[in-house]
CSV table of C-alpha atoms (C1' of nucleotides) in Angstrom, one decimal:
chain,number,residue,atom,x,y,z
U,236,MET,CA,26.1,59.3,-136.2
U,237,PRO,CA,28.1,56.9,-134.1
U,238,PRO,CA,27.8,53.2,-135.2
U,239,GLU,CA,26.3,52.1,-131.9
U,240,GLU,CA,23.4,54.4,-132.3
U,241,MET,CA,22.5,53.0,-135.7
U,242,THR,CA,19.7,50.6,-136.3
U,243,PRO,CA,21.0,47.1,-136.9
U,244,ARG,CA,19.7,47.1,-140.4
U,245,ARG,CA,21.6,50.3,-141.2
U,246,ARG,CA,24.7,49.1,-139.6
U,247,ASN,CA,24.5,45.9,-141.6
U,248,ARG,CA,24.2,47.8,-144.9
U,249,ARG,CA,27.2,50.0,-143.9
U,250,ASN,CA,29.3,47.0,-143.2
U,251,GLU,CA,28.2,45.2,-146.3
U,252,ILE,CA,29.2,48.2,-148.4
U,253,LEU,CA,32.6,48.5,-146.7
U,254,GLU,CA,33.2,44.8,-147.2
U,255,VAL,CA,32.3,44.9,-150.9
U,256,ALA,CA,34.3,48.0,-151.4
U,257,GLY,CA,37.3,46.5,-149.8
U,258,GLU,CA,37.2,43.5,-152.1
U,259,LEU,CA,36.9,45.8,-155.1
U,260,PHE,CA,39.8,47.9,-154.0
U,261,ALA,CA,41.9,44.9,-153.6
U,262,ARG,CA,41.0,43.4,-156.9
U,263,HIS,CA,40.9,46.4,-159.2
U,264,GLY,CA,42.9,49.1,-157.5
U,265,VAL,CA,41.5,52.2,-155.6
U,266,ASP,CA,41.3,54.4,-158.6
U,267,ALA,CA,39.3,51.9,-160.7
U,268,VAL,CA,36.5,51.5,-158.1
U,269,THR,CA,33.7,53.9,-158.8
U,270,THR,CA,30.6,54.5,-156.8
U,271,ARG,CA,28.5,52.9,-159.5
U,272,ARG,CA,30.7,49.7,-159.3
U,273,ILE,CA,30.3,49.5,-155.6
U,274,ALA,CA,26.6,50.1,-155.7
U,275,GLN,CA,26.2,47.4,-158.4
U,276,ALA,CA,28.2,44.9,-156.5
U,277,VAL,CA,26.1,45.6,-153.4
U,278,GLY,CA,22.9,45.4,-155.4
U,279,ILE,CA,21.6,49.0,-154.8
U,280,SER,CA,21.5,52.1,-156.8
U,281,GLN,CA,24.5,54.5,-156.9
U,282,PRO,CA,22.8,57.4,-155.1
U,283,SER,CA,21.8,55.0,-152.3
U,284,LEU,CA,25.4,54.9,-151.2
U,285,TYR,CA,25.1,58.5,-150.1
U,286,ALA,CA,22.5,57.5,-147.5
U,287,HIS,CA,25.3,55.7,-145.7
U,288,PHE,CA,28.4,57.7,-146.6
U,289,ALA,CA,29.0,61.3,-147.3
U,290,SER,CA,31.4,60.7,-150.2
U,291,LEU,CA,33.5,58.1,-151.9
U,292,GLN,CA,36.5,59.4,-150.0
U,293,GLN,CA,34.8,58.5,-146.7
U,294,ILE,CA,34.2,54.9,-147.9
U,295,GLN,CA,37.9,54.7,-148.9
U,296,ASP,CA,38.9,56.1,-145.5
U,297,GLU,CA,36.8,53.7,-143.5
U,298,VAL,CA,37.9,50.7,-145.5
U,299,ALA,CA,41.5,51.7,-144.9
U,300,ALA,CA,40.9,52.4,-141.2
U,301,GLU,CA,39.5,48.9,-140.8
U,302,ALA,CA,42.6,47.4,-142.4
U,303,PHE,CA,44.9,49.6,-140.3
U,304,ALA,CA,43.5,48.1,-137.1
U,305,ARG,CA,45.3,44.9,-138.3
U,306,LEU,CA,48.5,46.9,-138.7
U,307,GLU,CA,48.2,48.1,-135.1
U,308,GLN,CA,47.6,44.6,-134.0
U,309,ALA,CA,50.6,43.3,-135.9
U,310,ILE,CA,52.9,45.9,-134.6
U,311,SER,CA,52.0,45.4,-131.0
U,312,SER,CA,51.5,41.6,-131.1
U,313,ALA,CA,54.8,41.0,-129.3
U,314,ASP,CA,53.9,42.9,-126.2
U,315,GLY,CA,55.7,41.6,-123.1
U,316,GLU,CA,58.6,40.1,-125.0
U,317,SER,CA,62.1,41.5,-125.1
U,318,PRO,CA,62.6,45.0,-126.7
U,319,GLU,CA,64.6,43.5,-129.6
U,320,THR,CA,62.0,40.9,-130.3
U,321,GLN,CA,59.2,43.5,-130.2
U,322,LEU,CA,61.2,45.6,-132.7
U,323,GLU,CA,61.8,42.7,-135.0
U,324,LYS,CA,58.2,41.6,-134.9
U,325,ALA,CA,56.9,45.1,-135.5
U,326,VAL,CA,59.1,45.5,-138.5
U,327,ARG,CA,58.1,42.2,-139.9
U,328,GLY,CA,54.4,43.0,-139.2
U,329,TYR,CA,54.7,46.3,-141.0
U,330,PHE,CA,55.9,44.7,-144.2
U,331,ASP,CA,53.4,41.9,-144.0
U,332,PHE,CA,50.6,44.4,-143.6
U,333,GLY,CA,51.7,46.8,-146.3
U,334,LEU,CA,52.4,44.1,-148.9
U,335,SER,CA,49.2,42.2,-148.3
U,336,HIS,CA,46.9,45.2,-148.0
U,337,PRO,CA,48.2,47.4,-150.9
U,338,TYR,CA,44.9,49.3,-151.4
U,339,ALA,CA,44.6,50.2,-147.7
U,340,TYR,CA,48.2,51.2,-147.6
U,341,ARG,CA,47.8,53.4,-150.6
U,342,ILE,CA,44.6,55.1,-149.3
U,343,ALA,CA,46.3,55.8,-146.0
U,344,PHE,CA,49.8,56.9,-147.0
U,345,MET,CA,50.1,57.4,-150.8
U,346,VAL,CA,47.5,60.0,-151.5
U,347,GLU,CA,48.3,63.5,-152.7
U,348,TYR,CA,48.2,66.4,-150.4
U,349,PRO,CA,46.5,69.2,-152.2
U,350,ALA,CA,48.9,72.1,-152.4
U,351,ASP,CA,46.3,74.8,-152.4
U,352,LYS,CA,44.6,73.5,-149.2
U,353,PRO,CA,47.4,73.7,-146.7
U,354,ASP,CA,45.0,73.9,-143.7
U,355,PRO,CA,45.9,71.2,-141.2
U,356,ALA,CA,42.4,71.6,-139.7
U,357,ASP,CA,40.9,70.3,-143.0
U,358,PRO,CA,39.2,67.0,-142.0
U,359,SER,CA,40.2,65.4,-145.2
U,360,VAL,CA,43.8,66.0,-144.3
U,361,SER,CA,43.9,65.2,-140.7
U,362,ALA,CA,41.4,62.3,-140.6
U,363,PHE,CA,44.2,59.8,-140.3
U,364,PHE,CA,45.8,61.5,-137.4
U,365,GLN,CA,43.0,61.7,-135.0
U,366,THR,CA,43.9,59.9,-131.8
U,367,ASP,CA,41.2,57.3,-132.2
U,368,HIS,CA,42.4,56.3,-135.6
U,369,PRO,CA,44.3,53.0,-136.1
U,370,GLY,CA,46.9,54.8,-138.3
U,371,PRO,CA,48.4,57.1,-135.7
U,372,ARG,CA,47.9,54.5,-133.0
U,373,ALA,CA,50.2,52.2,-135.0
U,374,SER,CA,52.9,54.9,-135.2
U,375,GLU,CA,52.6,55.5,-131.5
U,376,HIS,CA,53.2,51.8,-130.9
U,377,LEU,CA,56.3,52.0,-133.1
U,378,CYS,CA,57.5,55.0,-131.1
U,379,ARG,CA,57.0,53.1,-127.8
U,380,ILE,CA,59.0,50.1,-129.1
U,381,VAL,CA,61.9,52.4,-130.2
U,382,GLY,CA,61.9,53.9,-126.7
U,383,LEU,CA,62.1,50.5,-125.1
U,384,ASN,CA,65.1,49.7,-127.2
U,385,ARG,CA,66.8,53.1,-126.6
U,386,PRO,CA,66.2,54.1,-123.0
U,387,ASP,CA,69.3,56.3,-123.3
U,388,LEU,CA,67.7,58.7,-125.8
U,389,SER,CA,65.6,61.7,-124.9
U,390,ALA,CA,61.9,61.6,-125.7
U,391,LYS,CA,62.4,63.9,-128.6
U,392,ALA,CA,65.3,61.8,-130.0
U,393,VAL,CA,63.1,58.7,-129.6
U,394,ILE,CA,60.3,60.3,-131.6
U,395,MET,CA,62.7,61.3,-134.4
U,396,ARG,CA,64.3,57.9,-134.5
U,397,SER,CA,60.9,56.2,-134.7
U,398,GLN,CA,59.8,58.5,-137.5
U,399,SER,CA,63.0,57.6,-139.3
U,400,LEU,CA,62.3,54.0,-138.8
U,401,TRP,CA,58.7,54.4,-140.0
U,402,ALA,CA,60.0,56.3,-143.1
U,403,SER,CA,62.4,53.5,-143.9
U,404,LEU,CA,59.8,50.8,-143.6
U,405,HIS,CA,57.2,52.9,-145.5
U,406,GLY,CA,59.8,53.6,-148.2
U,407,LEU,CA,60.3,50.0,-149.2
U,408,VAL,CA,56.6,49.1,-149.0
U,409,SER,CA,55.5,52.0,-151.1
U,410,LEU,CA,58.2,51.5,-153.7
U,411,LEU,CA,57.4,47.9,-154.0
U,412,LEU,CA,53.7,48.8,-154.4
U,413,ALA,CA,54.2,51.6,-156.8
U,414,ARG,CA,56.9,50.0,-158.9
U,415,PRO,CA,56.3,46.2,-158.9
U,416,ALA,CA,57.8,46.0,-162.4
U,417,PHE,CA,61.2,47.4,-161.3
U,418,PRO,CA,64.0,45.0,-161.3
U,419,TRP,CA,64.0,44.3,-157.6
U,420,GLY,CA,65.8,41.0,-157.6
U,421,GLU,CA,64.3,38.6,-155.1
U,422,LYS,CA,61.7,40.7,-153.3
U,423,GLN,CA,61.7,38.6,-150.1
U,424,GLU,CA,65.4,38.8,-149.9
U,425,LEU,CA,65.3,42.5,-150.2
U,426,VAL,CA,62.6,42.8,-147.5
U,427,ASP,CA,64.7,40.6,-145.2
U,428,GLU,CA,67.8,42.6,-145.7
U,429,HIS,CA,66.0,45.9,-145.4
U,430,SER,CA,64.4,44.7,-142.2
U,431,ARG,CA,67.8,43.9,-140.8
U,432,LEU,CA,69.2,47.3,-141.7
U,433,ALA,CA,66.1,49.1,-140.3
U,434,CYS,CA,66.4,47.4,-137.0
U,435,LYS,CA,70.1,48.2,-136.8
U,436,MET,CA,69.3,51.8,-137.6
U,437,VAL,CA,67.5,52.1,-134.3
U,438,PHE,CA,70.7,51.4,-132.4
U,439,ASP,CA,73.0,53.7,-134.4
A,29,MET,CA,58.0,61.5,-183.2
A,30,PRO,CA,61.4,62.4,-181.7
A,31,PRO,CA,61.6,66.0,-180.6
A,32,GLU,CA,64.5,66.8,-182.9
A,33,GLU,CA,62.3,65.9,-185.9
A,34,MET,CA,59.6,68.4,-184.9
A,35,THR,CA,59.1,71.7,-186.6
A,36,PRO,CA,60.2,74.5,-184.3
A,37,ARG,CA,56.7,75.8,-183.9
A,38,ARG,CA,55.4,72.4,-182.8
A,39,ARG,CA,58.2,72.0,-180.4
A,40,ASN,CA,57.6,75.5,-178.9
A,41,ARG,CA,53.9,74.7,-178.3
A,42,ARG,CA,54.8,71.4,-176.7
A,43,ASN,CA,57.3,73.1,-174.4
A,44,GLU,CA,54.9,75.8,-173.6
A,45,ILE,CA,52.2,73.3,-172.6
A,46,LEU,CA,54.7,71.4,-170.5
A,47,GLU,CA,55.9,74.5,-168.8
A,48,VAL,CA,52.3,75.7,-168.0
A,49,ALA,CA,51.3,72.3,-166.8
A,50,GLY,CA,54.3,72.1,-164.5
A,51,GLU,CA,53.3,75.4,-162.9
A,52,LEU,CA,49.7,74.2,-162.4
A,53,PHE,CA,50.9,70.9,-160.9
A,54,ALA,CA,53.1,72.7,-158.5
A,55,ARG,CA,50.4,75.2,-157.5
A,56,HIS,CA,47.3,73.1,-157.3
A,57,GLY,CA,48.4,69.5,-157.1
A,58,VAL,CA,48.5,66.8,-159.7
A,59,ASP,CA,44.9,65.6,-159.3
A,60,ALA,CA,43.4,69.1,-159.5
A,61,VAL,CA,44.9,69.9,-162.9
A,62,THR,CA,42.6,69.0,-165.7
A,63,THR,CA,43.0,69.1,-169.4
A,64,ARG,CA,40.6,72.0,-169.6
A,65,ARG,CA,42.6,74.0,-167.0
A,66,ILE,CA,45.8,73.4,-168.8
A,67,ALA,CA,44.3,74.4,-172.2
A,68,GLN,CA,42.8,77.5,-170.7
A,69,ALA,CA,46.1,78.5,-169.1
A,70,VAL,CA,47.9,78.0,-172.4
A,71,GLY,CA,45.2,79.8,-174.4
A,72,ILE,CA,44.0,77.0,-176.6
A,73,SER,CA,40.9,74.7,-176.6
A,74,GLN,CA,41.0,71.5,-174.6
A,75,PRO,CA,40.9,69.1,-177.6
A,76,SER,CA,43.9,70.9,-179.1
A,77,LEU,CA,46.1,69.4,-176.4
A,78,TYR,CA,45.7,66.1,-178.0
A,79,ALA,CA,47.4,67.3,-181.2
A,80,HIS,CA,50.6,67.4,-179.0
A,81,PHE,CA,50.1,64.7,-176.4
A,82,ALA,CA,48.2,61.4,-176.5
A,83,SER,CA,46.8,61.7,-173.0
A,84,LEU,CA,46.9,63.7,-169.8
A,85,GLN,CA,49.1,60.9,-168.4
A,86,GLN,CA,51.7,61.6,-171.1
A,87,ILE,CA,51.8,65.3,-170.1
A,88,GLN,CA,52.2,64.3,-166.5
A,89,ASP,CA,55.0,61.8,-167.4
A,90,GLU,CA,56.9,64.3,-169.5
A,91,VAL,CA,56.7,67.1,-166.8
A,92,ALA,CA,58.0,64.6,-164.2
A,93,ALA,CA,60.8,63.4,-166.5
A,94,GLU,CA,62.0,67.0,-167.0
A,95,ALA,CA,62.1,67.5,-163.2
A,96,PHE,CA,63.9,64.2,-162.8
A,97,ALA,CA,66.7,65.2,-164.9
A,98,ARG,CA,67.5,67.6,-162.1
A,99,LEU,CA,67.5,64.8,-159.6
A,100,GLU,CA,70.0,62.9,-161.7
A,101,GLN,CA,72.2,66.0,-161.8
A,102,ALA,CA,71.9,66.5,-158.1
A,103,ILE,CA,72.8,62.9,-157.3
A,104,SER,CA,75.8,62.9,-159.5
A,105,SER,CA,77.0,66.4,-158.8
A,106,ALA,CA,79.8,65.3,-156.6
A,107,ASP,CA,81.5,63.2,-159.3
A,108,GLY,CA,85.3,62.9,-158.6
A,109,GLU,CA,85.1,63.6,-154.9
A,110,SER,CA,85.6,61.0,-152.2
A,111,PRO,CA,83.1,58.2,-152.0
A,112,GLU,CA,81.8,59.4,-148.6
A,113,THR,CA,81.3,62.9,-150.0
A,114,GLN,CA,79.5,61.6,-153.0
A,115,LEU,CA,77.2,59.6,-150.8
A,116,GLU,CA,76.4,62.6,-148.5
A,117,LYS,CA,75.8,64.9,-151.4
A,118,ALA,CA,73.6,62.4,-153.2
A,119,VAL,CA,71.5,61.9,-150.1
A,120,ARG,CA,71.2,65.7,-149.6
A,121,GLY,CA,70.4,66.2,-153.3
A,122,TYR,CA,67.7,63.6,-153.1
A,123,PHE,CA,65.9,65.3,-150.3
A,124,ASP,CA,66.3,68.7,-151.8
A,125,PHE,CA,64.8,67.5,-155.0
A,126,GLY,CA,61.9,65.6,-153.5
A,127,LEU,CA,60.8,68.3,-151.2
A,128,SER,CA,61.1,71.1,-153.8
A,129,HIS,CA,59.4,69.2,-156.6
A,130,PRO,CA,56.6,67.4,-154.8
A,131,TYR,CA,54.3,67.1,-157.9
A,132,ALA,CA,57.1,65.5,-160.0
A,133,TYR,CA,57.9,63.2,-157.2
A,134,ARG,CA,54.4,62.2,-156.8
A,135,ILE,CA,53.9,61.5,-160.5
A,136,ALA,CA,57.0,59.4,-160.6
A,137,PHE,CA,56.8,57.4,-157.5
A,138,MET,CA,53.5,57.7,-155.7
A,139,VAL,CA,51.0,56.6,-158.3
A,140,GLU,CA,48.9,53.5,-157.9
A,141,TYR,CA,49.8,50.3,-159.7
A,142,PRO,CA,46.6,48.9,-161.2
A,143,ALA,CA,46.1,45.5,-159.6
A,144,ASP,CA,44.3,44.0,-162.6
A,145,LYS,CA,47.0,45.0,-165.1
A,146,PRO,CA,50.1,43.1,-163.8
A,147,ASP,CA,51.8,43.2,-167.2
A,148,PRO,CA,55.3,44.6,-166.8
A,149,ALA,CA,55.3,45.2,-170.6
A,150,ASP,CA,52.5,47.7,-170.2
A,151,PRO,CA,54.0,51.0,-171.3
A,152,SER,CA,52.1,53.0,-168.6
A,153,VAL,CA,53.8,50.8,-166.0
A,154,SER,CA,57.4,50.6,-167.3
A,155,ALA,CA,57.7,54.1,-168.8
A,156,PHE,CA,59.7,55.3,-165.8
A,157,PHE,CA,62.2,52.4,-166.1
A,158,GLN,CA,63.3,52.7,-169.7
A,159,THR,CA,67.0,53.1,-169.8
A,160,ASP,CA,66.9,56.6,-171.3
A,161,HIS,CA,64.6,58.0,-168.6
A,162,PRO,CA,66.1,60.2,-165.8
A,163,GLY,CA,64.3,58.2,-163.1
A,164,PRO,CA,66.2,54.9,-163.5
A,165,ARG,CA,69.3,56.7,-164.4
A,166,ALA,CA,69.2,58.4,-161.0
A,167,SER,CA,68.8,55.1,-159.3
A,168,GLU,CA,71.8,53.8,-161.2
A,169,HIS,CA,73.9,56.7,-160.0
A,170,LEU,CA,72.9,55.8,-156.5
A,171,CYS,CA,73.9,52.2,-157.0
A,172,ARG,CA,77.3,53.3,-158.4
A,173,ILE,CA,78.0,55.5,-155.4
A,174,VAL,CA,77.1,52.7,-153.0
A,175,GLY,CA,79.5,50.5,-154.9
A,176,LEU,CA,82.3,53.0,-154.5
A,177,ASN,CA,81.7,53.1,-150.7
A,178,ARG,CA,81.4,49.3,-150.4
A,179,PRO,CA,84.0,47.7,-152.7
A,180,ASP,CA,83.9,44.7,-150.4
A,181,LEU,CA,80.3,43.8,-151.3
A,182,SER,CA,79.3,41.6,-154.3
A,183,ALA,CA,77.5,43.3,-157.2
A,184,LYS,CA,74.2,41.8,-156.0
A,185,ALA,CA,74.7,43.0,-152.5
A,186,VAL,CA,75.5,46.5,-153.7
A,187,ILE,CA,72.3,46.6,-155.7
A,188,MET,CA,70.3,45.5,-152.7
A,189,ARG,CA,72.0,48.0,-150.5
A,190,SER,CA,71.4,50.8,-152.9
A,191,GLN,CA,67.7,49.8,-153.2
A,192,SER,CA,67.5,49.9,-149.4
A,193,LEU,CA,69.1,53.3,-149.3
A,194,TRP,CA,66.7,54.5,-152.0
A,195,ALA,CA,63.7,53.1,-150.1
A,196,SER,CA,64.9,54.8,-147.0
A,197,LEU,CA,65.2,58.2,-148.7
A,198,HIS,CA,62.0,57.8,-150.6
A,199,GLY,CA,60.2,56.9,-147.4
A,200,LEU,CA,60.9,60.1,-145.7
A,201,VAL,CA,60.3,62.3,-148.7
A,202,SER,CA,57.0,60.6,-149.6
A,203,LEU,CA,55.7,60.7,-146.0
A,204,LEU,CA,56.6,64.4,-145.6
A,205,LEU,CA,54.8,65.1,-148.9
A,206,ALA,CA,51.7,62.9,-148.2
A,207,ARG,CA,51.3,63.9,-144.5
A,208,PRO,CA,52.5,67.5,-144.1
A,209,ALA,CA,50.1,67.9,-141.2
A,210,PHE,CA,51.6,65.1,-139.1
A,211,PRO,CA,53.5,66.3,-136.0
A,212,TRP,CA,56.9,65.9,-137.5
A,213,GLY,CA,58.7,68.2,-135.0
A,214,GLU,CA,61.3,70.3,-136.8
A,215,LYS,CA,61.3,68.9,-140.3
A,216,GLN,CA,64.8,70.1,-141.2
A,217,GLU,CA,66.2,68.4,-138.1
A,218,LEU,CA,64.4,65.2,-139.0
A,219,VAL,CA,65.8,65.3,-142.5
A,220,ASP,CA,69.3,65.9,-141.2
A,221,GLU,CA,69.1,63.0,-138.7
A,222,HIS,CA,67.5,60.7,-141.3
A,223,SER,CA,70.3,61.6,-143.8
A,224,ARG,CA,72.9,60.7,-141.2
A,225,LEU,CA,71.3,57.3,-140.5
A,226,ALA,CA,70.8,56.6,-144.1
A,227,CYS,CA,74.5,57.2,-144.9
A,228,LYS,CA,75.4,55.0,-141.9
A,229,MET,CA,73.1,52.3,-143.2
A,230,VAL,CA,75.3,51.9,-146.3
A,231,PHE,CA,78.2,50.8,-144.1
A,232,ASP,CA,76.4,48.4,-141.8
X,278,DA,C1',54.2,84.9,-205.9
X,279,DG,C1',50.9,81.1,-206.0
X,280,DG,C1',49.3,76.7,-205.1
X,281,DT,C1',49.0,72.8,-202.1
X,282,DA,C1',49.1,69.8,-198.3
X,283,DA,C1',49.9,69.1,-193.8
X,284,DA,C1',49.9,71.0,-189.2
X,285,DA,C1',47.1,72.8,-185.7
X,286,DG,C1',43.3,75.0,-184.3
X,287,DC,C1',38.1,75.0,-183.4
X,288,DT,C1',33.1,73.3,-182.0
X,289,DA,C1',30.3,69.5,-180.9
X,290,DT,C1',29.8,65.4,-178.7
X,291,DC,C1',30.4,60.8,-176.3
X,292,DG,C1',30.5,58.0,-172.2
X,293,DC,C1',32.0,58.2,-167.8
X,294,DT,C1',32.6,60.3,-163.1
X,295,DG,C1',30.9,61.9,-158.1
X,296,DA,C1',27.2,64.1,-156.1
X,297,DT,C1',22.3,66.1,-155.4
X,298,DA,C1',17.0,66.6,-155.6
X,299,DG,C1',12.8,64.8,-154.8
X,300,DG,C1',9.4,61.3,-154.7
X,301,DG,C1',7.8,56.6,-153.2
X,302,DT,C1',7.7,52.4,-150.0
X,303,DG,C1',8.0,49.4,-146.3
X,304,DG,C1',8.9,48.3,-141.5
X,305,DC,C1',9.3,49.7,-136.6
X,306,DT,C1',7.3,52.4,-132.8
X,307,DT,C1',3.7,54.4,-130.3
H,766,DA,C1',-4.0,51.2,-136.4
H,767,DA,C1',-1.4,55.4,-137.4
H,768,DG,C1',2.3,57.7,-138.4
H,769,DC,C1',7.0,58.5,-138.9
H,770,DC,C1',11.3,57.8,-140.7
H,771,DA,C1',14.9,55.2,-142.6
H,772,DC,C1',15.9,53.7,-147.0
H,773,DC,C1',15.9,53.2,-151.9
H,774,DC,C1',14.6,54.7,-156.3
H,775,DT,C1',14.7,57.6,-160.9
H,776,DA,C1',16.2,61.7,-163.0
H,777,DT,C1',19.5,65.0,-163.3
H,778,DC,C1',23.7,68.0,-162.9
H,779,DA,C1',28.4,69.7,-163.8
H,780,DG,C1',32.8,68.2,-164.8
H,781,DC,C1',36.1,64.8,-166.5
H,782,DG,C1',39.2,62.6,-170.5
H,783,DA,C1',39.0,61.7,-175.1
H,784,DT,C1',37.3,61.5,-180.2
H,785,DA,C1',35.1,63.1,-184.7
H,786,DG,C1',34.9,66.2,-188.2
H,787,DC,C1',35.5,70.7,-190.1
H,788,DT,C1',38.2,75.1,-190.8
H,789,DT,C1',42.1,78.0,-190.5
H,790,DT,C1',46.8,78.9,-190.6
H,791,DT,C1',51.5,77.7,-191.6
H,792,DA,C1',55.2,76.1,-194.4
H,793,DC,C1',57.2,74.5,-198.4
H,794,DC,C1',57.9,73.9,-203.4
H,795,DT,C1',57.2,74.9,-207.8
DNA sequence: AGGTAAAAGCTATCGCTGATAGGGTGGCTT
DNA sequence: AAGCCACCCTATCAGCGATAGCTTTTACCT
């Protein structure tokens, strides 16, 4: 059922659950948050969650989607400025988002792809790449910005370059999230230097 | 107990369990492999696993460590050749490894860091960064190769650059593993182009 | 060869997980 | 006022990782 067709009471409960779940994900990590913990924090019984969501996975997906709307906003916040400025701000926004929403980032991009379910039509696989989802929209923004900076490249080359850029940004974010105990030196310095190199990479 | 102090029978069982678990991880994905499935495939009861390993996590870690020895080998396989050749072969070896050992890669670098256990001394967190582990050894090789290619940089700058390179490689591998259904275009072409950009990044 | 102690297997069980079945209750609509 | 339906509840299920306690098998040492 689309949200706008829901009764206000139902929508409020849904939003309340998503809000509480988001706080728990941020505080305890995605894997440590169970349906019973969410239900207890909301103040309802565990099975009652299933009147609003089909599964725990769906709750995780919707919480992550909400956070990703902010990534899209961060990436495209420099609309109208010079291509270089847009690129720099997008890169900066990407790191800010990933490092300050680790749980959403993990849900979206660090989950395992089940090897015995290689069906791209599986909704659990492709949910994040439907056109109305903030995740792919964010990557489209990135692609557009790369195109602005490299009008000399073909459309295909722009796509590949933006995917390389995305991979490069994603790599540092996910490593910093997955291995916070690694001897990274000064993290902010590493992020700054990596941002510089990633921007330069677009022009190689 | 160190492996060399084990009785041969015990060591054989251990190795058999690790081998079977590795095949199951590769075939069904890490999350789908339970202690009961491993035990059934080996031909013993589920609790019997705990005579050889303290936890499922330990089994996962040891399987991943075994695979990572191959990454270390791949990265350092060009010892003695020119710095540029060593860099190119290391980058190539990294992609070959990550894309052909997805389960090991995921165990090692795509797991969640528990937000309420920020203790770096926690063995479950730092296991992969003990000096005798293939994971950090591989990253040290990468650092050494970057140093060979950039003798002009300070030691600190070399470390940062190698971490940027690592992040860039890791980013593409983990995205390809986590999002195989994404419209990547021709994957091999993307990997080749990204390799080229990553190598260039070292010299920026 | 025989005795002994540890290694390694088993069954049974615990507390937890996500998810489902089915019955009750209260508020909005007609 | 009547009725419907959205919502929440208790009870329960199968499966999970892990532990307890007992039995069998193996290996070693006299």
